[in-house]
CSV table of C-alpha atoms and ligand atoms in Angstrom, one decimal:
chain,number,residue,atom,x,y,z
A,1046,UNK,CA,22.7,6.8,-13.1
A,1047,UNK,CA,19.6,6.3,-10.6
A,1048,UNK,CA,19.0,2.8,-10.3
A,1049,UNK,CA,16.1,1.2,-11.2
A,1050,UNK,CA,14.4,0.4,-7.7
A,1051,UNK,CA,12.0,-2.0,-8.6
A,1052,UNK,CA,12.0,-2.2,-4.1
A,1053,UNK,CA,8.8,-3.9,-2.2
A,1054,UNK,CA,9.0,-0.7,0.2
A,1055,UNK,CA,10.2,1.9,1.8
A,1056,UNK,CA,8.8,3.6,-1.8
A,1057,UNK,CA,10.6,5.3,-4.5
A,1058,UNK,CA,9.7,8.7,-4.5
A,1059,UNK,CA,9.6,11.3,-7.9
A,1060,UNK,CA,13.2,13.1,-8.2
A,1061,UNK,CA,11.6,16.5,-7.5
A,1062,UNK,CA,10.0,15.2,-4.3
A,1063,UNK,CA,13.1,14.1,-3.0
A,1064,UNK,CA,15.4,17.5,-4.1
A,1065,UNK,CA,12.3,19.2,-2.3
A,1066,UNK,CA,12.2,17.1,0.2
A,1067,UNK,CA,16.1,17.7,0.7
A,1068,UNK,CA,15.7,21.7,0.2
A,1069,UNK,CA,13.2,21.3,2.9
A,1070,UNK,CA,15.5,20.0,5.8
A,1071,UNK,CA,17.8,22.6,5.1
A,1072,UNK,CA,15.7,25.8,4.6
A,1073,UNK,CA,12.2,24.9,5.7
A,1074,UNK,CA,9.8,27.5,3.8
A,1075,UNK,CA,12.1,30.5,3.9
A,1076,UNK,CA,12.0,30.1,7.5
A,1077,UNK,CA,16.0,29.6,7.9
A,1078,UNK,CA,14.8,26.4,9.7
A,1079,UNK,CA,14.7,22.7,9.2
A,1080,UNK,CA,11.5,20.8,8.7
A,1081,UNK,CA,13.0,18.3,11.5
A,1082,UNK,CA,13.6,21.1,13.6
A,1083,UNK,CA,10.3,23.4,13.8
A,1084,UNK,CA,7.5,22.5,16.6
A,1085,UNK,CA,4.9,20.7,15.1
A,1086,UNK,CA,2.2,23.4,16.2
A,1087,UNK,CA,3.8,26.5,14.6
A,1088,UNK,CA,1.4,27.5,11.9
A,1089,UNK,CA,3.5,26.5,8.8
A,1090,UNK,CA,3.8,22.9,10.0
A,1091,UNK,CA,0.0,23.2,10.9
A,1092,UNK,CA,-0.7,24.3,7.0
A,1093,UNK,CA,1.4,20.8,6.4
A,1094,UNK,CA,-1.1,18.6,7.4
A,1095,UNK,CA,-4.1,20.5,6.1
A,1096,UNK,CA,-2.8,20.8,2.8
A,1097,UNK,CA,-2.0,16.9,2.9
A,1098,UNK,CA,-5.3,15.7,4.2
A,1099,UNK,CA,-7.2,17.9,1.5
A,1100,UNK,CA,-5.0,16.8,-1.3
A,1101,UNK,CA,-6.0,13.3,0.1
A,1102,UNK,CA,-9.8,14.2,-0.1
A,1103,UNK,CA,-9.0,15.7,-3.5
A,1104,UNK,CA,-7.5,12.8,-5.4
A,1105,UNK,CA,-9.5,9.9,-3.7
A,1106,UNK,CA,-12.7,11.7,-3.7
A,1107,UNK,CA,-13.0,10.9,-0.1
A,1108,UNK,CA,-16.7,12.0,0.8
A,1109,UNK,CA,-18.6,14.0,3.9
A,1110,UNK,CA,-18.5,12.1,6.9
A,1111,UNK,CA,-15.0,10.5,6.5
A,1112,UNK,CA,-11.8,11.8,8.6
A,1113,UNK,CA,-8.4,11.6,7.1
A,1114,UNK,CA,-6.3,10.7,10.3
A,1115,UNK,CA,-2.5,10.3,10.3
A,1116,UNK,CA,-1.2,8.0,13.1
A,1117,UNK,CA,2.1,5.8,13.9
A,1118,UNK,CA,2.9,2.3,14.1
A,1119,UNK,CA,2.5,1.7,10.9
A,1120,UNK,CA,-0.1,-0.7,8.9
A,1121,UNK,CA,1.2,-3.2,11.8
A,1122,UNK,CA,-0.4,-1.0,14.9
A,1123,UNK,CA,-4.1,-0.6,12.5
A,1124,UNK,CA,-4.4,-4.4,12.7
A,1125,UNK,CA,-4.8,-3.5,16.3
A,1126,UNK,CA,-6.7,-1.2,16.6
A,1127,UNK,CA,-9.1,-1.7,13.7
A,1128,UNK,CA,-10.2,-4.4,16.4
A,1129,UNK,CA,-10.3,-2.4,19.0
A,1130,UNK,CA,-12.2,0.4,17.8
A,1131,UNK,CA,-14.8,-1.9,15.6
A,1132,UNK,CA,-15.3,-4.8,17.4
A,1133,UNK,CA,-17.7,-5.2,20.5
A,1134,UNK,CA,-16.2,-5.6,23.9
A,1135,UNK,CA,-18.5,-8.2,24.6
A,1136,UNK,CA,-19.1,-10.7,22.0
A,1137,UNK,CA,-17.3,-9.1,18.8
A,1138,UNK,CA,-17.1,-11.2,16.0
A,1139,UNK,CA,-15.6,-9.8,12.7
A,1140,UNK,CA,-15.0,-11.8,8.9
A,1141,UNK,CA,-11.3,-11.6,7.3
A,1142,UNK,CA,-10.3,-12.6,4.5
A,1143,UNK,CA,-7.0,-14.4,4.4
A,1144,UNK,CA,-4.8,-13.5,1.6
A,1145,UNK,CA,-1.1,-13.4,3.1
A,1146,UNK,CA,0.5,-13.4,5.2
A,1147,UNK,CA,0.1,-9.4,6.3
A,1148,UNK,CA,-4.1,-10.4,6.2
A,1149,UNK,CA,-2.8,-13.0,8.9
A,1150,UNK,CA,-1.1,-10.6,11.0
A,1151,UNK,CA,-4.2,-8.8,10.3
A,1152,UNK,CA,-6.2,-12.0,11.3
A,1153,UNK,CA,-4.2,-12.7,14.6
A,1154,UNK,CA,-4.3,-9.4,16.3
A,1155,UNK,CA,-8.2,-9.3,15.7
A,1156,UNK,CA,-8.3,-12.6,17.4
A,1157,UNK,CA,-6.9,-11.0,20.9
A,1158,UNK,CA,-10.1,-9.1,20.9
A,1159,UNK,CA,-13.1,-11.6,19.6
A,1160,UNK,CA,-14.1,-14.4,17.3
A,1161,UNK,CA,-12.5,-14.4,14.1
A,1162,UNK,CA,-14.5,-15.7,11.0
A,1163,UNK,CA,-11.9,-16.6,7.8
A,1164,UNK,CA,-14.6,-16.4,5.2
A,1165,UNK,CA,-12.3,-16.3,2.3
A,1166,UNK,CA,-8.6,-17.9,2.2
A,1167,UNK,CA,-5.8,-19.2,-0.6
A,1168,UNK,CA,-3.4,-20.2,1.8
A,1169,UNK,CA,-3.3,-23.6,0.7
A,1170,UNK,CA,-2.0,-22.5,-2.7
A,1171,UNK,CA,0.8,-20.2,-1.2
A,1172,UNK,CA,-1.9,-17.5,-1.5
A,1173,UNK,CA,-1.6,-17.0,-5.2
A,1174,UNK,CA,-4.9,-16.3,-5.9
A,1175,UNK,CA,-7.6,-14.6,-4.4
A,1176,UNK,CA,-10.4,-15.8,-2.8
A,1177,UNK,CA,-14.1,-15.3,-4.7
A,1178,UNK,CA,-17.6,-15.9,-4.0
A,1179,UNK,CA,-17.5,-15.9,-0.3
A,1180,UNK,CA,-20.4,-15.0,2.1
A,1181,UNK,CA,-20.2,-13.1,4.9
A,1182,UNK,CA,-22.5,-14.4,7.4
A,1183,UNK,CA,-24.7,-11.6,9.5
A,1184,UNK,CA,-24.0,-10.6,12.9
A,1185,UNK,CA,-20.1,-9.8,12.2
A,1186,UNK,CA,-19.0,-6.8,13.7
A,1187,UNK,CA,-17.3,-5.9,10.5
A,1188,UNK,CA,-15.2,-7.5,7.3
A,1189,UNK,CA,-11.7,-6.9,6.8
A,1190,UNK,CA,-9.6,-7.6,3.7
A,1191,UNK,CA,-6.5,-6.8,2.1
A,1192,UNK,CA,-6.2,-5.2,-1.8
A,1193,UNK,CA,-3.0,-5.7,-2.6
A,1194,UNK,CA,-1.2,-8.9,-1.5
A,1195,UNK,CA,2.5,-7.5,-1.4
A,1196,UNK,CA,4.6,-10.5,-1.1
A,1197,UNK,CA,2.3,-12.9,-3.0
A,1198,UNK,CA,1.7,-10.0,-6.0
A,1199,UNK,CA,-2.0,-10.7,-5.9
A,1200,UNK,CA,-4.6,-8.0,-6.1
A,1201,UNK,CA,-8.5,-7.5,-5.4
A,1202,UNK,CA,-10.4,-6.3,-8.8
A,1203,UNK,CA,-13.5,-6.1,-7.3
A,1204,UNK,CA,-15.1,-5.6,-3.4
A,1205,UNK,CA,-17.2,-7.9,-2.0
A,1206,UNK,CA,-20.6,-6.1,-0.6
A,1207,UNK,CA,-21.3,-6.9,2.8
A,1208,UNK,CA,-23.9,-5.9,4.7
A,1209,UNK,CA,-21.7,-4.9,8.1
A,1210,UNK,CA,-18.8,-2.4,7.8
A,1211,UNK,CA,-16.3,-3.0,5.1
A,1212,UNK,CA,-12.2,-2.2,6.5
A,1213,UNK,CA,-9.3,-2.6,4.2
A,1214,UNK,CA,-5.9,-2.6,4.5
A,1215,UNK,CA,-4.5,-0.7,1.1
A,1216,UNK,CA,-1.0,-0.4,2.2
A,1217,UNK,CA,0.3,-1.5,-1.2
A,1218,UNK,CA,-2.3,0.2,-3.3
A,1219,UNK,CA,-3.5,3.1,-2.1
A,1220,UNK,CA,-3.5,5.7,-4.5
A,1221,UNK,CA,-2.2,3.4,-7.0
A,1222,UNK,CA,-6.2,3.1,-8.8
A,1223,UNK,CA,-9.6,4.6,-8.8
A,1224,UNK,CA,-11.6,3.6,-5.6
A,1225,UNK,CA,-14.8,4.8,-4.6
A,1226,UNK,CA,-14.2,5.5,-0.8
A,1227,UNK,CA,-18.0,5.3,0.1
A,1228,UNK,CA,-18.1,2.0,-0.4
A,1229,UNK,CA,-15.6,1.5,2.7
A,1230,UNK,CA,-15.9,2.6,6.1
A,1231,UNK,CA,-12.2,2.0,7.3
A,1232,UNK,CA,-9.2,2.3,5.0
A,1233,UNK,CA,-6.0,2.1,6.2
A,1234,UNK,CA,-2.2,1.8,4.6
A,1235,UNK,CA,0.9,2.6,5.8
A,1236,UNK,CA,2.3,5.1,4.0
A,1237,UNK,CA,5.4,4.0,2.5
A,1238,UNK,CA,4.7,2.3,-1.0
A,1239,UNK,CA,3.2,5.1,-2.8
A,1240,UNK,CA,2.2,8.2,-0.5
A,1241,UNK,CA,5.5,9.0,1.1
A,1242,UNK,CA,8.3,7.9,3.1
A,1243,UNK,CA,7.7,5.1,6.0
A,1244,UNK,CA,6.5,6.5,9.6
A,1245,UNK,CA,3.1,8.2,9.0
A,1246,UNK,CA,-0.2,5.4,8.4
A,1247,UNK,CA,-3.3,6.7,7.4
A,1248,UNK,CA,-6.7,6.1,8.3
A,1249,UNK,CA,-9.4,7.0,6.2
A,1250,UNK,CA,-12.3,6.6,8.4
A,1251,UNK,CA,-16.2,7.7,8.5
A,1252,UNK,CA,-17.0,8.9,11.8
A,1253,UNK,CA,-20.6,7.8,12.5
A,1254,UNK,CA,-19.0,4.1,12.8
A,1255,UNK,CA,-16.6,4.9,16.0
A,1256,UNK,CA,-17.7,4.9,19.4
A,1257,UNK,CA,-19.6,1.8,19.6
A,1258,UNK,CA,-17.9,-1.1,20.7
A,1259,UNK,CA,-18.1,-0.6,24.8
A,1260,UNK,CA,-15.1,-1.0,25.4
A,1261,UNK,CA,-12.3,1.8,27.2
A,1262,UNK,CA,-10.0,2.2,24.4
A,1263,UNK,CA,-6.4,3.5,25.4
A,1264,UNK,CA,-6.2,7.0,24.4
A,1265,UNK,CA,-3.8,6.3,21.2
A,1266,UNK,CA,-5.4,3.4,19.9
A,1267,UNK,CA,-8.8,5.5,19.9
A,1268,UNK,CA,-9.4,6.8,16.7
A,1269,UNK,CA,-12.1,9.7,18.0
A,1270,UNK,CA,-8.6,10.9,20.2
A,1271,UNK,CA,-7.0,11.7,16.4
A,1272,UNK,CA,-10.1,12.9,15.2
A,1273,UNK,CA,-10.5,15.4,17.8
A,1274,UNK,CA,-6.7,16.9,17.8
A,1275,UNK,CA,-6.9,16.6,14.0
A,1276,UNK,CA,-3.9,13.9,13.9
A,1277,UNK,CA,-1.9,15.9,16.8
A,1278,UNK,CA,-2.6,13.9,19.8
A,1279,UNK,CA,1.1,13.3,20.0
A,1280,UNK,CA,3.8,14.9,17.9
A,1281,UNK,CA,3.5,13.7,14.8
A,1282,UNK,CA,6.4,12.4,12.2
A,1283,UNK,CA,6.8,15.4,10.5
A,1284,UNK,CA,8.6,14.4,7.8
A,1285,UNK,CA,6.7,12.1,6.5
A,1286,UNK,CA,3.9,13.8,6.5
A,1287,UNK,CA,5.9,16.7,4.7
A,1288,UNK,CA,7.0,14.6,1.9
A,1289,UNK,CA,3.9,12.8,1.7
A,1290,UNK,CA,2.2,16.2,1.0
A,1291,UNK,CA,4.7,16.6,-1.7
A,1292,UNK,CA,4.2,13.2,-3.1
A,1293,UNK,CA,0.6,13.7,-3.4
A,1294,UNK,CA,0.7,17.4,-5.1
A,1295,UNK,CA,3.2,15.1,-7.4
A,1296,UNK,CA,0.7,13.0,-8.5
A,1297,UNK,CA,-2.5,15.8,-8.4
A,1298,UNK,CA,-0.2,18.1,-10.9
A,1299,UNK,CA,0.6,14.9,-13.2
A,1300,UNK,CA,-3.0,14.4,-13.7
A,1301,UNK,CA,-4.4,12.2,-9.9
A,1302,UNK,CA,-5.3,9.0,-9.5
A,1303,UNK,CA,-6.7,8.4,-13.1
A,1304,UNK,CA,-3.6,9.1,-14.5
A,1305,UNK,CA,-1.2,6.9,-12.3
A,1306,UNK,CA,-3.9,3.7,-12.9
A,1307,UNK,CA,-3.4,4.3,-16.5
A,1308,UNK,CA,0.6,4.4,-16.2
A,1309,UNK,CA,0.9,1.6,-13.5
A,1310,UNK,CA,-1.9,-0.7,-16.5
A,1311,UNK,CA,1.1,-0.1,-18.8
A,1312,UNK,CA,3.6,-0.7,-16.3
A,1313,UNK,CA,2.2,-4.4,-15.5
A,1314,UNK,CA,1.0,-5.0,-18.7
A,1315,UNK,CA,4.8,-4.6,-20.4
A,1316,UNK,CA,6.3,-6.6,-17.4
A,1317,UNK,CA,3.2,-9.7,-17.4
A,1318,UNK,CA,3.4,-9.9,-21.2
A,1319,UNK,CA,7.1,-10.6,-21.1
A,1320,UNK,CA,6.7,-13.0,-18.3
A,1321,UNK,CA,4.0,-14.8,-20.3
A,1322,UNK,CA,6.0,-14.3,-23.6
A,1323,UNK,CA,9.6,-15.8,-22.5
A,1324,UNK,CA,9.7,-19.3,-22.1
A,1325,UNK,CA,12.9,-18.9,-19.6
A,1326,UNK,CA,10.1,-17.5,-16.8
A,1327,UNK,CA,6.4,-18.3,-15.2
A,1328,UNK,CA,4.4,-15.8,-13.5
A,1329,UNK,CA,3.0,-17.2,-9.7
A,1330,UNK,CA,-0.3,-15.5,-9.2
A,1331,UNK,CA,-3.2,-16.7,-11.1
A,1332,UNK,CA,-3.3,-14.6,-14.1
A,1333,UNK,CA,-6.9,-12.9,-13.3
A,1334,UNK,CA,-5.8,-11.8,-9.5
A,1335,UNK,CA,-2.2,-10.1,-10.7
A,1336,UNK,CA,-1.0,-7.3,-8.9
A,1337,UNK,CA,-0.3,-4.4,-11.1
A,1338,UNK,CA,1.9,-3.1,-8.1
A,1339,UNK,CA,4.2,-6.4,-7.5
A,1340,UNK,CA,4.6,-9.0,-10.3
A,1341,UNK,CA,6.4,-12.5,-8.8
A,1342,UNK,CA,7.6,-14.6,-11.1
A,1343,UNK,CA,10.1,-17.8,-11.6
A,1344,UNK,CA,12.9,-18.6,-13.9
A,1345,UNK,CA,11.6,-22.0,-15.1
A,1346,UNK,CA,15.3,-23.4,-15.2
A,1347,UNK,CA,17.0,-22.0,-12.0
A,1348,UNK,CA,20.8,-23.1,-13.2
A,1349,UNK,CA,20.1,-19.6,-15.4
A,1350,UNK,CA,19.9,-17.7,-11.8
A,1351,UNK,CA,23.4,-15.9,-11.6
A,1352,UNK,CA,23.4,-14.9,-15.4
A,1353,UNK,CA,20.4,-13.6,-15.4
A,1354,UNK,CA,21.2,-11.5,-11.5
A,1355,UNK,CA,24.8,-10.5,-12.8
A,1356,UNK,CA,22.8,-9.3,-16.3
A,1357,UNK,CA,19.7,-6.9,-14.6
A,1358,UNK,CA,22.3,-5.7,-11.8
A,1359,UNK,CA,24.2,-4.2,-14.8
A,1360,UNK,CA,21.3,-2.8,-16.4
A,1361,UNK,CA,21.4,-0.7,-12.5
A,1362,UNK,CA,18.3,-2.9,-11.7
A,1363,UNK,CA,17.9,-3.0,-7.8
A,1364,UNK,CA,15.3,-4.7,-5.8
A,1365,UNK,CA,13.9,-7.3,-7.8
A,1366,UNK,CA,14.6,-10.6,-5.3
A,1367,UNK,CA,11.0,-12.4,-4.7
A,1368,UNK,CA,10.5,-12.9,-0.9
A,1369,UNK,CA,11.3,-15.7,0.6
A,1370,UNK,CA,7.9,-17.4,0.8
A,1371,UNK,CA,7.5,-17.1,-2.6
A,1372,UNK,CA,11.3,-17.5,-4.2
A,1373,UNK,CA,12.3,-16.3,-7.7
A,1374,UNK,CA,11.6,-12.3,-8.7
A,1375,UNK,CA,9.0,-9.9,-7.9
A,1376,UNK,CA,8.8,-6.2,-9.3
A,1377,UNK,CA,7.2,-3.9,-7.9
A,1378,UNK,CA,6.0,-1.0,-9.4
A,1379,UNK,CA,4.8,1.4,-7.6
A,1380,UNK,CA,3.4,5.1,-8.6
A,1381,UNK,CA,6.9,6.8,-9.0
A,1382,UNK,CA,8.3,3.7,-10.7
A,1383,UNK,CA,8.5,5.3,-14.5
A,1384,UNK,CA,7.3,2.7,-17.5
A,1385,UNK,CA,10.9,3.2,-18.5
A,1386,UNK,CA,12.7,1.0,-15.7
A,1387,UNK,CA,10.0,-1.9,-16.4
A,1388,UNK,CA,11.5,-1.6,-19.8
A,1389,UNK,CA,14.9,-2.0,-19.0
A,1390,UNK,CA,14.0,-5.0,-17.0
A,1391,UNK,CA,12.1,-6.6,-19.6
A,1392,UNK,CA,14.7,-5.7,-22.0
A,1393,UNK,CA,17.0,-7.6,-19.7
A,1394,UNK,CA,14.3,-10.5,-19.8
A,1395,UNK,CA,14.7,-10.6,-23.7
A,1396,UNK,CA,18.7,-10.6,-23.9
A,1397,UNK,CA,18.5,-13.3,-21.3
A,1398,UNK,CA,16.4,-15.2,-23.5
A,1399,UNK,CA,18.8,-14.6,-26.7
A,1400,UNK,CA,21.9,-15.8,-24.5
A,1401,UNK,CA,20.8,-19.3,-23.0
A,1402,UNK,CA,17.3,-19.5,-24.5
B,2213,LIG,N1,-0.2,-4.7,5.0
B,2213,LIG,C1,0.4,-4.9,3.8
B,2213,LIG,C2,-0.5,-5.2,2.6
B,2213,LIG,C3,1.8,-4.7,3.6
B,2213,LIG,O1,2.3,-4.8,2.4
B,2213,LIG,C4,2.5,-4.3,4.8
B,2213,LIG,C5,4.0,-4.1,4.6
B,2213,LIG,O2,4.6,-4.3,3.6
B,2213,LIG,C6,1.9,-4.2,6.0
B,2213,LIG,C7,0.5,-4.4,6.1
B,2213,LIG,C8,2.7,-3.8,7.2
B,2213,LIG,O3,2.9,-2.5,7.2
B,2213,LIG,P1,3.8,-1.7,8.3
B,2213,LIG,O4,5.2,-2.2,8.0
B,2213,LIG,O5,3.6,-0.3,7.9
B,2213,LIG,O6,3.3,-2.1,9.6
């Protein structure tokens, strides 16, 4: 029996993308080849990373005027150079948001290169809700916030406007819901929660913004460098990129984007109805700002702890402990998470219930 991986990250992947993805490293299309062991430049690994990029235009809708980039270092290494490709050498100033502690990170490297504005933070409630209402005051260089607060299982239903470029970091949502990509001018998320295994980021970027900032930008850390080698600057982690092309023709055959927002609404709305429903548990983020990718919640009376772990474990459960900074559960559900696994975890919620409730 496949468990139930209910993981923050690396992803789950679909079943087929992984046999694929297996068949792949043995026999790399019909070439008698691996995938790990092809160059990078031979034509079929080139038709790899065209095909991924256009099935990325495809299911986000990206527009004209945006490059789909793919780049190392993870979500981590765009906190760096988000700042140093956006913010002026001399007097850069950007607004962040402060949601988590991945929007710190975010908010710390920024701070190596200019002023940092927090316009918007819930860190004094454990970051579990999100911040509203804000202005961003003119002359910022640009506003950076996160969607999808990972550890805290807080999400962003709306986008502020802001009248200076809008950058955010989707790592944990991407793909996961309908956005309308011209209403950003950065998006970045590493790939490894629901495009694809970890070691390829992307960057969904519109050119007209880079190129302004003054300042010498190492050759890496330059977006216009991935721009201009089309993601090939250096060799590139093939096979991520392979099986994130196979992850996104996944989810383009199932029906896109609109069709993995309506599964991952009944995903979170089974699991947040049970939490709100069972008196043995208590949800932590504020019920209008829940994630429908990671739900955190509590056992109210924590002496039920090892029953309830010995009971989901059994059910082949995996994945489920809360981080530390928050305690208790979290679930995360991301795309190739099927509505049946949250049901065997609520199910487990309800026996609980009948056992010590
Ligand atoms: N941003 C968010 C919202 C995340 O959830 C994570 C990782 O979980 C990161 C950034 C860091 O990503 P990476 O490990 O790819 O650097």
């Amino acid at each position: 029996m496949k468990a139930h991986n209910f993981s923050a990250g690396p992803c789950i992947l679909p079943p087929e993308v992984l046999r694929q993805a297996s068949e792949a490293v043995i026999n790399f299309d019909g070439l008698n080849l691996s995938l790990l062991e092809i160059s990078h430049r031979s034509k079929n690994f080139v038709a790899v990373v065209e095909k991924t990029q256009a099935l990325i235009k495809d299911l986000l809708d990206v527009p004209a005027g945006y490059s789909v980039l793919f780049v190392q270092g993870g979500a981590s290494l765009e906190f760096v150079m988000v700042a140093l490709n956006l913010m002026k050498k001399d007097g850069g100033k950007a607004a962040y948001t402060d949601t988590g502690a991945w929007a710190g990170k975010a908010i710390e490297e920024a701070k190596r290169q200019g002023e940092v504005v927090v316009v918007g933070s819930s860190k004094d409630k454990n970051y579990n809700f999100i911040p509203k209402g804000y202005e961003v005051p003119v002359g910022m260089d640009y506003f950076h916030c996160t969607s999808n607060n990972t550890i805290y299982g807080t999400q962003m239903k709306e986008f502020p406007k802001v009248d200076t470029l809008m950058v955010c970091d989707m790592s944990s949502d991407i793909m996961s819901r309908k956005v309308n990509v011209a209403d950003f001018d950065l998006i970045y998320a590493g790939a490894q929660k629901n495009m694809g295994p970890a070691g390829a980021t992307i960057v969904i970027v519109k050119d007209e913004i880079l190129g302004k900032t003054g300042r010498d930008i190492p050759a890496y850390l330059n977006y216009k460098t991935h721009i201009s080698k089309e993601s090939m600057f250096n060799t590139p982690p093939v096979f991520s990129i392979y099986v994130m092309m196979l992850t996104m023709q996944w989810l383009k055959d199932n029906g896109g984007v609109e069709w993995i927002e309506e599964v991952n609404r009944q995903k979170a709305e089974l699991i947040y109805n049970e939490i709100d429903r069972n008196p043995l548990f208590k949800g932590t983020a504020e019920v209008e700002d829940r994630s429908t990718m990671n739900a955190c919640f509590l056992l109210n009376d924590e002496s039920h702890t090892e029953t309830f772990n010995e009971m989901w474990k059994a059910a082949g459960v995996s994945g489920i402990n809360g981080h530390r900074s928050v305690g208790g559960y979290r679930a995360s559900m991301y795309n190739a998470l099927p509505l049946e696994s949250v049901q065997v975890l609520v199910d487990v919620m309800k026996e609980l219930e009948k056992k010590v409730g």
